[in-house]
XYZ file of C-alpha atoms in Angstrom:
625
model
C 31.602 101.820 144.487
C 32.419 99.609 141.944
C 31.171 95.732 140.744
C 34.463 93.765 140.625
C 33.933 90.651 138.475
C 37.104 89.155 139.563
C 35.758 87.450 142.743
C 36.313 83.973 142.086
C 39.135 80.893 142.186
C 39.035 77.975 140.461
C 40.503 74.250 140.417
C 41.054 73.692 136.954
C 41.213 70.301 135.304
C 44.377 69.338 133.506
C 43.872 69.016 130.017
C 42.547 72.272 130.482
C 45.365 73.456 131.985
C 47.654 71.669 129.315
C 45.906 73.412 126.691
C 45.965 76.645 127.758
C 49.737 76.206 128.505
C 50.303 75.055 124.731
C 47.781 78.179 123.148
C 49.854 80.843 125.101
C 53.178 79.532 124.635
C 52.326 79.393 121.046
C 50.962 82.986 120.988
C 53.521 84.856 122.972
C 56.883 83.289 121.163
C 58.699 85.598 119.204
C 57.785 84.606 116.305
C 54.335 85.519 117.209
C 55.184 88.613 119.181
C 56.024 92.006 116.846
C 58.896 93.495 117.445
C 59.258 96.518 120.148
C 62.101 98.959 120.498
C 63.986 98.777 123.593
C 63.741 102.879 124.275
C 60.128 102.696 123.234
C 57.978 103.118 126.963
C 55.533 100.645 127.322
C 53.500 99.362 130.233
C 52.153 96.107 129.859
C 49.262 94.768 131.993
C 46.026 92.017 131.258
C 42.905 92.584 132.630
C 40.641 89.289 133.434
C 37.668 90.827 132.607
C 36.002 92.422 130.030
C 36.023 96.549 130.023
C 31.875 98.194 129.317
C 33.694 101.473 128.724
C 34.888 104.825 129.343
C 32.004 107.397 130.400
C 33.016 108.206 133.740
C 29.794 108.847 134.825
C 28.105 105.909 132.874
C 30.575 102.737 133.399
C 29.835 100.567 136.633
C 32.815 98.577 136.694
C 36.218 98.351 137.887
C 38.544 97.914 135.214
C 36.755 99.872 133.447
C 36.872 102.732 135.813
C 40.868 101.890 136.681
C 40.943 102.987 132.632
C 38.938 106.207 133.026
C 41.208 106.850 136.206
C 43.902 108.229 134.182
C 41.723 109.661 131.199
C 39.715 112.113 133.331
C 40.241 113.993 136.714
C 38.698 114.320 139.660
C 38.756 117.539 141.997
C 40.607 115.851 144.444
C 42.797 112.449 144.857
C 44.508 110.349 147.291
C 48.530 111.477 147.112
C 49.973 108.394 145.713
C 52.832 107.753 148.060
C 51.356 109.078 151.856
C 49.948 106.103 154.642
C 47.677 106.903 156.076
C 46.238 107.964 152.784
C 45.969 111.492 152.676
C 43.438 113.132 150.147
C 45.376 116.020 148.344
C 43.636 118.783 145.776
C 44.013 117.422 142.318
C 42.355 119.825 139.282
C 41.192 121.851 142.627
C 43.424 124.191 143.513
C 43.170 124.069 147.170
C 41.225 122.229 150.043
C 37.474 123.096 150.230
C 36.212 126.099 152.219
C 33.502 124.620 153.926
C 30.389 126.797 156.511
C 30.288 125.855 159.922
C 27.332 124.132 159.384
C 29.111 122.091 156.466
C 26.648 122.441 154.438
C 27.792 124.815 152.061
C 30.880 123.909 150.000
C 33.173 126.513 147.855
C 35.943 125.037 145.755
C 38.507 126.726 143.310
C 40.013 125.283 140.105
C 43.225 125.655 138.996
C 43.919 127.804 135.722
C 45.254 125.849 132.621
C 44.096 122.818 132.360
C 43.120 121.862 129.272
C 40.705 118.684 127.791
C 42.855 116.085 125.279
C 42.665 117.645 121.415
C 39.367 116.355 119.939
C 37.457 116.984 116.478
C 34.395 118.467 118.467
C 36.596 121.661 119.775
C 37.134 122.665 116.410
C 40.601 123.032 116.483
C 40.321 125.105 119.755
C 41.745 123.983 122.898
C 39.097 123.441 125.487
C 40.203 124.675 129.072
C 38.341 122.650 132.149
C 36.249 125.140 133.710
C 33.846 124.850 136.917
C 31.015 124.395 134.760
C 32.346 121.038 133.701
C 31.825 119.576 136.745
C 28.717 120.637 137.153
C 27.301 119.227 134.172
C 28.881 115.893 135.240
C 27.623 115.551 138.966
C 24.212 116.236 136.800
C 24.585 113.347 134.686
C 24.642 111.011 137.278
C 21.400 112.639 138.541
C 20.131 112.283 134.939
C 17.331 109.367 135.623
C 18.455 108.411 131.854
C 21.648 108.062 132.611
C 20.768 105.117 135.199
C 24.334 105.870 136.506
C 26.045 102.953 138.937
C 27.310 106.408 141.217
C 24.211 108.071 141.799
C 24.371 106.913 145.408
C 27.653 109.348 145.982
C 25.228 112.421 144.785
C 21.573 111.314 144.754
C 19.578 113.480 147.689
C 22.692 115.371 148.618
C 22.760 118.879 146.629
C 20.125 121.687 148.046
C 17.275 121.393 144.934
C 18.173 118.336 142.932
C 15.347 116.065 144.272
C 12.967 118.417 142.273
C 14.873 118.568 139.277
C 14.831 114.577 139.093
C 11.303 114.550 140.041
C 10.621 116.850 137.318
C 12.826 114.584 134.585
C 11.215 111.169 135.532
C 7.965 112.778 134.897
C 8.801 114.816 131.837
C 11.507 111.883 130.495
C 14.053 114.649 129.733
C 16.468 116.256 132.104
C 16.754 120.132 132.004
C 20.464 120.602 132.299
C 20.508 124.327 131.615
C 17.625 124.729 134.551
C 19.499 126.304 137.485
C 20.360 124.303 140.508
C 20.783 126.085 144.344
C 23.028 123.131 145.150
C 25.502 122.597 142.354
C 26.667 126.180 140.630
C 28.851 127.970 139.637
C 30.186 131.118 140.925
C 32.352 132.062 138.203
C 34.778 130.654 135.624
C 36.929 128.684 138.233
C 34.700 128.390 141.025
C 32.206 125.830 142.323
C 30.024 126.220 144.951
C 28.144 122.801 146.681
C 25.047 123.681 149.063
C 24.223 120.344 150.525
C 20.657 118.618 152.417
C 23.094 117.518 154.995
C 26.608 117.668 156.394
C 27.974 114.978 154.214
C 30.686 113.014 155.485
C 31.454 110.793 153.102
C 31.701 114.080 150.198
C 35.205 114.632 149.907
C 36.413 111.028 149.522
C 33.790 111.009 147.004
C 35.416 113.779 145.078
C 38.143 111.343 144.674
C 36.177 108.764 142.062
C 35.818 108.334 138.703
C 32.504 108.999 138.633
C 32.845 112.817 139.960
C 35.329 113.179 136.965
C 34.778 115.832 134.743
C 33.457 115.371 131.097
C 32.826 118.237 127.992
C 29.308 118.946 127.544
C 29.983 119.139 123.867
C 32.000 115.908 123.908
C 28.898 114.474 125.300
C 26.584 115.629 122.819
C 28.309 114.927 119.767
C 28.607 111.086 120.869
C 26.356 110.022 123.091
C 24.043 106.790 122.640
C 20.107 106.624 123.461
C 21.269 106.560 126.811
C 23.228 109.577 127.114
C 26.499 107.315 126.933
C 29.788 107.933 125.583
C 32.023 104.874 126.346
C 33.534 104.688 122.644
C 34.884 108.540 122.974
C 36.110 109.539 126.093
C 37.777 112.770 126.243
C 39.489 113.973 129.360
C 41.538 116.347 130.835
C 43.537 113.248 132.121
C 46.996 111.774 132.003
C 46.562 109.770 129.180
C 43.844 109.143 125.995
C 42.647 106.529 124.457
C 44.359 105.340 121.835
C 43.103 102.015 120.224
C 40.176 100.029 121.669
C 39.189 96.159 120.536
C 35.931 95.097 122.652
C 36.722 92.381 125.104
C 40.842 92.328 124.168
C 42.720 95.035 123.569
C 42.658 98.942 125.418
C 46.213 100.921 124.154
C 46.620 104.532 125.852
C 48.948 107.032 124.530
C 50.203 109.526 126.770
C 48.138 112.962 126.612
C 50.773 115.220 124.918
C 48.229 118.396 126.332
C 48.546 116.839 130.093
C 49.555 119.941 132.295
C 52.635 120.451 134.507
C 52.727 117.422 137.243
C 55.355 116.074 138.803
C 55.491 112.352 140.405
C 55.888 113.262 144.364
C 58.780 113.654 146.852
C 58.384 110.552 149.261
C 59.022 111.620 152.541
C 59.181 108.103 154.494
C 62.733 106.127 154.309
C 61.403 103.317 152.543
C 59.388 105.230 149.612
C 62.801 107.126 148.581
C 64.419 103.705 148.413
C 61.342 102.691 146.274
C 60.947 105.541 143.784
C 64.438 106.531 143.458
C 65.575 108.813 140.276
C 61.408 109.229 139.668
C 60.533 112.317 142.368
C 60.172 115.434 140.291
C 59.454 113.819 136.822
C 57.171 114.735 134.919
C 54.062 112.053 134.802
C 52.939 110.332 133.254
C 56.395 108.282 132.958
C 55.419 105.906 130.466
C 54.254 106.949 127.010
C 51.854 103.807 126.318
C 50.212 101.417 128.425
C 48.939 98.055 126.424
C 45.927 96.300 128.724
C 45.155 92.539 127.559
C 41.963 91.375 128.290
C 43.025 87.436 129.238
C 40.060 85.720 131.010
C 41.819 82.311 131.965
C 43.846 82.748 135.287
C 46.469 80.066 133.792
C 47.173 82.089 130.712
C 47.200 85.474 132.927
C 49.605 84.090 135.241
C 51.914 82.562 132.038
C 52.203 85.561 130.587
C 53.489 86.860 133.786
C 56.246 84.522 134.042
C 57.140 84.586 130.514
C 57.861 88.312 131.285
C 55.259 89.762 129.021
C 53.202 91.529 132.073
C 54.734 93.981 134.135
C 53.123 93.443 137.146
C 49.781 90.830 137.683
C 47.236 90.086 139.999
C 47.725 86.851 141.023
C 44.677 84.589 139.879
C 43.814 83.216 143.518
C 42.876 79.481 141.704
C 46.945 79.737 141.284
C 48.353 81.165 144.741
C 49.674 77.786 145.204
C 51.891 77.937 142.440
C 53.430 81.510 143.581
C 52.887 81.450 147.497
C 54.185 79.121 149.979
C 52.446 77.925 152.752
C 53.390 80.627 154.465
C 52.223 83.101 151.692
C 55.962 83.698 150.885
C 56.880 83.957 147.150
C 58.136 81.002 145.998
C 62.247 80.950 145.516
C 62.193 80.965 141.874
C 60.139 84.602 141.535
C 62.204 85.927 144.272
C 65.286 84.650 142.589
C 64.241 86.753 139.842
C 63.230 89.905 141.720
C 59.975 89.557 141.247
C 58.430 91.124 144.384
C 55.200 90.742 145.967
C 52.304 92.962 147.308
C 49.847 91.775 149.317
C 46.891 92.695 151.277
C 43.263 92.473 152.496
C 41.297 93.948 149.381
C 38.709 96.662 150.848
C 36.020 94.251 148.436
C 33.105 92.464 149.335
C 32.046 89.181 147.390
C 28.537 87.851 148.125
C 25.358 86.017 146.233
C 22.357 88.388 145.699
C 18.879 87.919 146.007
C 16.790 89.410 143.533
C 14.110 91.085 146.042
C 11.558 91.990 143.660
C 11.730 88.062 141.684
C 8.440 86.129 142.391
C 10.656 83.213 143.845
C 13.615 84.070 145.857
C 12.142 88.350 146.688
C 10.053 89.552 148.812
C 9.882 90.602 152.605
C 7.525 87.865 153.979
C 8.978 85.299 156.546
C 8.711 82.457 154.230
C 10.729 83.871 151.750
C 13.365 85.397 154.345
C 13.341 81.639 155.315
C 14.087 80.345 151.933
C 17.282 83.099 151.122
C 18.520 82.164 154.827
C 18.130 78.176 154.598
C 20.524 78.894 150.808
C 22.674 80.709 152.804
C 23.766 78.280 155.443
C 23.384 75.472 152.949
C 26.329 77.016 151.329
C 30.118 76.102 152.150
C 31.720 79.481 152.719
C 34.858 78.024 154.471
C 34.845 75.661 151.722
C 35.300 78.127 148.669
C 37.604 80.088 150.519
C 39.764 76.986 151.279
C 39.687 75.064 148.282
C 38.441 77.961 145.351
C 40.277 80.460 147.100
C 43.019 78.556 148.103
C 43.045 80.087 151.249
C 42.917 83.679 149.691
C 40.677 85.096 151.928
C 38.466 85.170 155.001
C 34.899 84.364 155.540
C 33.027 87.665 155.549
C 31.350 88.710 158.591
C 29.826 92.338 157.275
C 29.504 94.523 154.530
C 32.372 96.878 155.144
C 35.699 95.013 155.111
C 38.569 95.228 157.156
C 40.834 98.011 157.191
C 37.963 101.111 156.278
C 36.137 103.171 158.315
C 32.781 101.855 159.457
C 34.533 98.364 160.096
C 33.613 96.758 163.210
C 35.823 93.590 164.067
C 33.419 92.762 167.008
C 30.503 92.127 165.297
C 29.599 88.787 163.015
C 26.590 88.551 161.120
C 27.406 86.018 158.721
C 24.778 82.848 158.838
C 27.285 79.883 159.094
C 27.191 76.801 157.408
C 24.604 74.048 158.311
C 22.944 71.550 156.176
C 20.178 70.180 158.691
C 19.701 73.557 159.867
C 18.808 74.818 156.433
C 16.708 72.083 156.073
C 15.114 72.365 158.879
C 14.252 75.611 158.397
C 12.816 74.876 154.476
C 10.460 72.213 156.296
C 9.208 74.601 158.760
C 8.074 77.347 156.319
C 6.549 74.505 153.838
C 9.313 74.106 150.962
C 8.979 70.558 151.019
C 9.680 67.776 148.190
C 5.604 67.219 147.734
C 5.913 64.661 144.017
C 9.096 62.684 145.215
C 10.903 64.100 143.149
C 13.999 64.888 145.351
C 13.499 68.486 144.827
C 11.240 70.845 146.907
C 8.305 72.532 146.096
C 6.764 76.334 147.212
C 4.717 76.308 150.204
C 1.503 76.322 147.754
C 2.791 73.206 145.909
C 4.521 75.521 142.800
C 7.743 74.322 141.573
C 10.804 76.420 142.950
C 12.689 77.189 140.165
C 16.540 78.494 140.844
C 18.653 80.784 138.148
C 22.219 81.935 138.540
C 23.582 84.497 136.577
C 27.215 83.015 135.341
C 30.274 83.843 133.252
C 31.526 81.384 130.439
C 35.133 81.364 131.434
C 36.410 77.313 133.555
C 36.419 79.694 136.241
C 32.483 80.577 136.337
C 31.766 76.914 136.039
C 33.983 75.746 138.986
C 31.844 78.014 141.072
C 28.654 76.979 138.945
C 29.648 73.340 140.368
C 29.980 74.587 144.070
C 26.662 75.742 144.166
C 24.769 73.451 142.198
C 26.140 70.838 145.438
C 25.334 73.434 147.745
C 21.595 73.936 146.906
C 20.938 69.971 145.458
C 22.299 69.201 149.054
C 19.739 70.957 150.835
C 16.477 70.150 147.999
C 16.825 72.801 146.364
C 16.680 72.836 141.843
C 19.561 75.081 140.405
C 20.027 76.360 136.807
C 22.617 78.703 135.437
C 21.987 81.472 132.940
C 25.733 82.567 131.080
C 26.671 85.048 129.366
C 29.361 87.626 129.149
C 30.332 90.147 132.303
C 29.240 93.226 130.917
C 26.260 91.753 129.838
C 25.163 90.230 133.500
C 25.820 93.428 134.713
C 23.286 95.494 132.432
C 20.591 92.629 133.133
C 21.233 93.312 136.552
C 20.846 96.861 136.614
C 17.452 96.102 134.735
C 16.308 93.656 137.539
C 16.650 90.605 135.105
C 18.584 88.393 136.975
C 17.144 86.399 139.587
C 20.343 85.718 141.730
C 24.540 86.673 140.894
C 27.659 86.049 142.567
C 29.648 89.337 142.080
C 31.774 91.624 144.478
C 32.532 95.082 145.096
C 35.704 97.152 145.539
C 36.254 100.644 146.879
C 38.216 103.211 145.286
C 38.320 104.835 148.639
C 38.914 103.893 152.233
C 36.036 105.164 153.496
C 33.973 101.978 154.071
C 30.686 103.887 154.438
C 29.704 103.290 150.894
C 29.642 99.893 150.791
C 26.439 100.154 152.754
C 25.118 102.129 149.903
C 24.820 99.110 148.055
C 21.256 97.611 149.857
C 20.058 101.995 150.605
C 16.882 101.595 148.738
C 16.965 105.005 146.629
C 20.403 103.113 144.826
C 17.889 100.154 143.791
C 18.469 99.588 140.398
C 21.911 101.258 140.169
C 24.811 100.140 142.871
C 22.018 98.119 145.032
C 21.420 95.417 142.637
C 19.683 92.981 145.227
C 16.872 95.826 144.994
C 16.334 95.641 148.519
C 13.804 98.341 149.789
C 13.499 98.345 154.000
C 12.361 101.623 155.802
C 14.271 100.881 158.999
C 17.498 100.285 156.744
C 16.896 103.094 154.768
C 16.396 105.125 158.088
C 19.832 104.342 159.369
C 21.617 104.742 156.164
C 20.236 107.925 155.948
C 20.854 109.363 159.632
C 24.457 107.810 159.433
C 25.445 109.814 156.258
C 25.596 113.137 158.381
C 27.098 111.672 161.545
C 31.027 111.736 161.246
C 32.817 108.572 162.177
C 32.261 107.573 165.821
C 30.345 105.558 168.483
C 27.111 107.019 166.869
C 27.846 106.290 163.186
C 28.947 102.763 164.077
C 25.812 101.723 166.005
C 23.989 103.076 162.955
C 25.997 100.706 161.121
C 26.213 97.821 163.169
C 21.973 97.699 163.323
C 21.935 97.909 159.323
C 24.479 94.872 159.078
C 22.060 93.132 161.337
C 19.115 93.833 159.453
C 21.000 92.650 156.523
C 21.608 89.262 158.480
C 18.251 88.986 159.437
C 16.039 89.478 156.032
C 19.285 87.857 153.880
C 19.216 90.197 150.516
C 22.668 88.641 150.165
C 24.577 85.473 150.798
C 27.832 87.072 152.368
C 31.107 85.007 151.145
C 34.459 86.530 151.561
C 36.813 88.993 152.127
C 39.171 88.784 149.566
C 43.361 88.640 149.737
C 45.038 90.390 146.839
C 48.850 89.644 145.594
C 50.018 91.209 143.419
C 53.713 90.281 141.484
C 55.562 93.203 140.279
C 58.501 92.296 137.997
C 62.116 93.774 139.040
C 62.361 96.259 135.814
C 59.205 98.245 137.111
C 59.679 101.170 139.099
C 57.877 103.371 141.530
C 54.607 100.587 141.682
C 53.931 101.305 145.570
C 50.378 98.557 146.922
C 47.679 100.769 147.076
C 44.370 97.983 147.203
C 42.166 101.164 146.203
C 44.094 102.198 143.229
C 45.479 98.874 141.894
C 46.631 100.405 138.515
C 48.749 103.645 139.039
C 49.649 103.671 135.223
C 50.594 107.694 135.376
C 53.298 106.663 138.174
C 55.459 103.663 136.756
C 58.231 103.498 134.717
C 60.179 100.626 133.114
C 63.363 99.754 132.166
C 63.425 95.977 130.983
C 67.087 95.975 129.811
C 66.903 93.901 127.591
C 63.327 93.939 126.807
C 60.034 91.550 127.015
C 58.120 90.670 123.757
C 54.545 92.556 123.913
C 51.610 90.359 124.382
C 50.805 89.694 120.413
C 47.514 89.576 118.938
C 47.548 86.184 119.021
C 48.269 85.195 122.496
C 44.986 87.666 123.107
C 43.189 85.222 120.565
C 43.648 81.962 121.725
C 43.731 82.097 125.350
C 40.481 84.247 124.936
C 39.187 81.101 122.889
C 40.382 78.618 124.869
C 38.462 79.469 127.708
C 36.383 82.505 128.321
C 36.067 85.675 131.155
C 34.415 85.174 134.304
């Protein structure tokens, strides 16, 4: 489960808007653009936030996970084409053989595959072996590590608690010590003996984070913190080829990939769709050229200006591609541009910093305070003017559309000013100097920080809640700086309160729950909320298989989450996505939104590449979010 910093919309102003127009037409004329050869294969895509990097088993968020996607594999994947999604073996080389009990787990790799050529093999290649994925799953147990995934392994393998235990106390993991749970049983066999029947373990086999990474890769670059985003070396579809911080990632096809073959579609529809592309060899395209462009107004320019293949539409702009009907506008369709769209299996929310002296804690005053800023906010409001009517207000934690999603149950706290205020009075946060602003019950100043962005964006949803909280008494202050940067404060427990969201890489909507289980404080639950009775359910619904049992499990944790308010809950989030007519074989997945290894293009003519210094001055014109 991955933070997604792409959560917002905004209502720009319009010499903003004017500006940015002029900076990118500027940047992406020809005369700006360098030349590309028509036969030369290049995906072109932007990115609207910043990447951290590419450890697999170190990098918390999305895009930079949808990078180390196609640089490292997983055992196991969801076939690209099938709906229902269908997991299928990917480095494995057949489905797991699981006990009775399923508790033990035996899974065999497939022979041959090799990692991409790098100095540290010596001029040897380096064939993936069941060993590497053993040493991965352990780095995310590594307490060093401080890995965003440790919630997909963390109490699960027969053993590990003790080895952890051992490591916080000694401050150095013993990767060489044995481990009953996660072994080897020779060269191309791995064997899983698990504390429970996990549920939820083979869609986990499917993300990033299980990928597997080269001990010695590891070693020869890691940082103090046992990370290795500036080297990644995988076994994966494509490498990493160039890499400027914050705007630029190039990949260059892995010339070492092994044998695979883009699918046979076997509906009607997907054969019309990936025509002349079953059977090829993948990945199609040789390089794939990500732009990191912040500004939604810039993203979506460079879009129309035919120098993206395909974009996310920035939702602060769905009026200028959607009717009111959420129809592409004539002029794209004219063009064959088509459109995907689709309930995103995200959440978006405000957290609560549960341990901050302020806005924490598990005492009814402060529940009061967290619930009276929850319905003092406009959720309908953001969705309909921010969002442009790009989503729905969300009721839960799982979304719509995964497992674990219960359409019966709503347990957001709805918007109402004199309730919130009401309920402020009651438990003593009361303006006490005159000031217009309310004091603690004991007569302390209350003192309100949001983590922010710097991008236009980040300050139209700055402005949103500084009327939200002044409206009900309440003092407001906002801390920016960068994405990547929010997040590792947040990891650290330095941030008081964010506005983020989550995605899922997988459908299974179980995890998202993972993201308040008190063990993940720290790592994927960045509220650090700590509640027995939560942690309770969480843990007797990860060995129940999906049913009436599981979902009552589930249903009780979303009320507890209503009731004690670690989060503000805002939307569910609609995605569109506009693919231009030269791509082919792009089929919607809202789990896997960049498929690079499975899309070709043939532009024809051709599209000038996004130049260096379109990147530069719609960057500096306004910033990420």
């Amino acid at each position: 489960m991955t933070p997604n910093p792409a959560r917002h919309v905004v209502v720009r102003g319009a010499v903003r808007f004017a500006a940015a127009i002029v900076a990118v037409a500027l940047a992406l004329s020809p005369a700006a653009a360098s030349a590309q050869a028509n036969d030369a294969k290049v995906l072109r895509v932007a990115f609207p936030v910043a990447e951290t990097g590419f450890d697999p088993q170190a990098a918390g968020d999305a895009y930079s996970n949808y990078v180390n996607r196609v640089l490292f594999d997983t055992l196991y994947r969801y076939d690209y084409l099938e709906r229902p999604y269908r997991i299928v073996p990917n480095t494995a080389a057949g489905v797991p053989q699981i006990s009775a009990d399923g508790k033990t787990w035996t899974i065999h790799l497939r022979k041959g595959i090799y990692f991409a050529d790098d100095p540290v093999f010596k001029g040897k290649r380096r064939e993936l072996v069941a060993a590497d994925y053993v040493y991965s799953i352990k780095r995310i147990l590594d307490p060093k590590m401080r890995s965003n995934s440790l919630q997909a392994v963390d109490g699960r393998f027969v053993g590990a608690d003790a080895l952890v235990a051992k490591a916080k106390e000694t401050g150095s993991f013993d990767y060489d010590t044995p481990l009953e749970g996660l072994r080897t049983i020779d060269r191309y066999t791995l064997q899983f003996k698990l504390a429970f029947a996990d549920y939820e373990l083979l869609s986990n086999l499917t993300t990033t984070a299980l990928s597997a990474v080269a001990r010695e890769v590891v070693e020869a670059y890691r940082d103090g913190s046992g990370w290795v985003m500036a080297n990644p070396v995988g076994t994966g579809p494509y490498r990493l080829k160039d890499w400027r911080r914050g705007q630029r990632i190039v990949l260059d096809a892995n010339p070492g990939f092994r044998d695979e073959r883009y699918p046979a579609p076997a509906d009607a529809a997907d054969r019309k769709l990936v025509a002349g592309l079953a059977g090829r060899k993948l990945p199609l395209v040789r390089n794939v050229e990500i732009s990191i462009i912040e500004e939604a107004q810039p993203r979506l320019l460079a879009f129309q200006q035919k120098q993206l293949d395909f974009v996310a539409v920035p939702t602060t702009l769905a009026s200028k591609v959607l009717d009111g009907d959420n129809r592409l506008n004539p002029e794209l369709a004219k063009d064959g541009v088509r459109l995907e769209r689709s309930i995103q299996p995200a959440i978006a929310y405000m957290y609560f910093n549960m341990e901050d002296p302020v806005v924490g804690g598990y005492e009814p005053a402060r529940i009061a305070l967290r619930r009276a800023i929850a319905m003092g906010y406009n959720v309908d409001d953001e969705i309909r003017v921010l969002r442009q009517g790009q989503g729905m207000a969300a009721t839960q934690m799982i979304p719509p559309g995964m497992s674990g999603h219960d359409p019966a149950y709503n347990g957001r706290l709805h918007y109402d000013i004199g309730a919130a205020k009401a309920l402020l009075d009651k438990f003593g946060y009361v303006d006490r100097d005159g000031d217009g602003f309310r004091e603690q019950p004991d007569g302390k100043p209350i003192f309100l920080k949001i983590a922010s962005g710097t991008s236009a964006q980040d300050r139209e949803v700055e402005e949103i809640w500084k009327r939200s909280l002044t409206g009900i008494g309440l003092r407001v202050e906002f801390a920016k700086q960068k994405w990547p940067d929010n997040l590792k404060a947040a990891r650290l427990g330095q941030l008081q309160m964010w506005q983020l969201g989550n995605i899922s890489t997988t459908p299974d909507g179980f995890g998202m729950l993972g993201l308040l289980y008190g063990n993940n404080a720290g790592f994927s639950n960045l509220s650090r909320f700590r509640l027995p009775e939560y942690d309770s359910l969480y843990e007797k619904a990860r060995s129940l298989p999906d049913g009436p049992e599981r979902l009552k499990a589930e249903r009780r944790m979303s009320e507890l989450v209503s009731a004690y308010a670690p989060w503000v809950l805002t939307a569910f989030r609609y995605e569109n996505v506009l693919v231009q007519p030269w791509v082919r074989g792009y089929k919607y997945n809202p789990t896997h939104q960049y498929p690079f290894a499975y899309l070709d293009v043939d532009r024809g003519g051709g599209a000038a590449p996004v130049g260096d210094s379109a990147r530069a001055d719609a960057g500096d014109s306004a910033r990420k979010p």
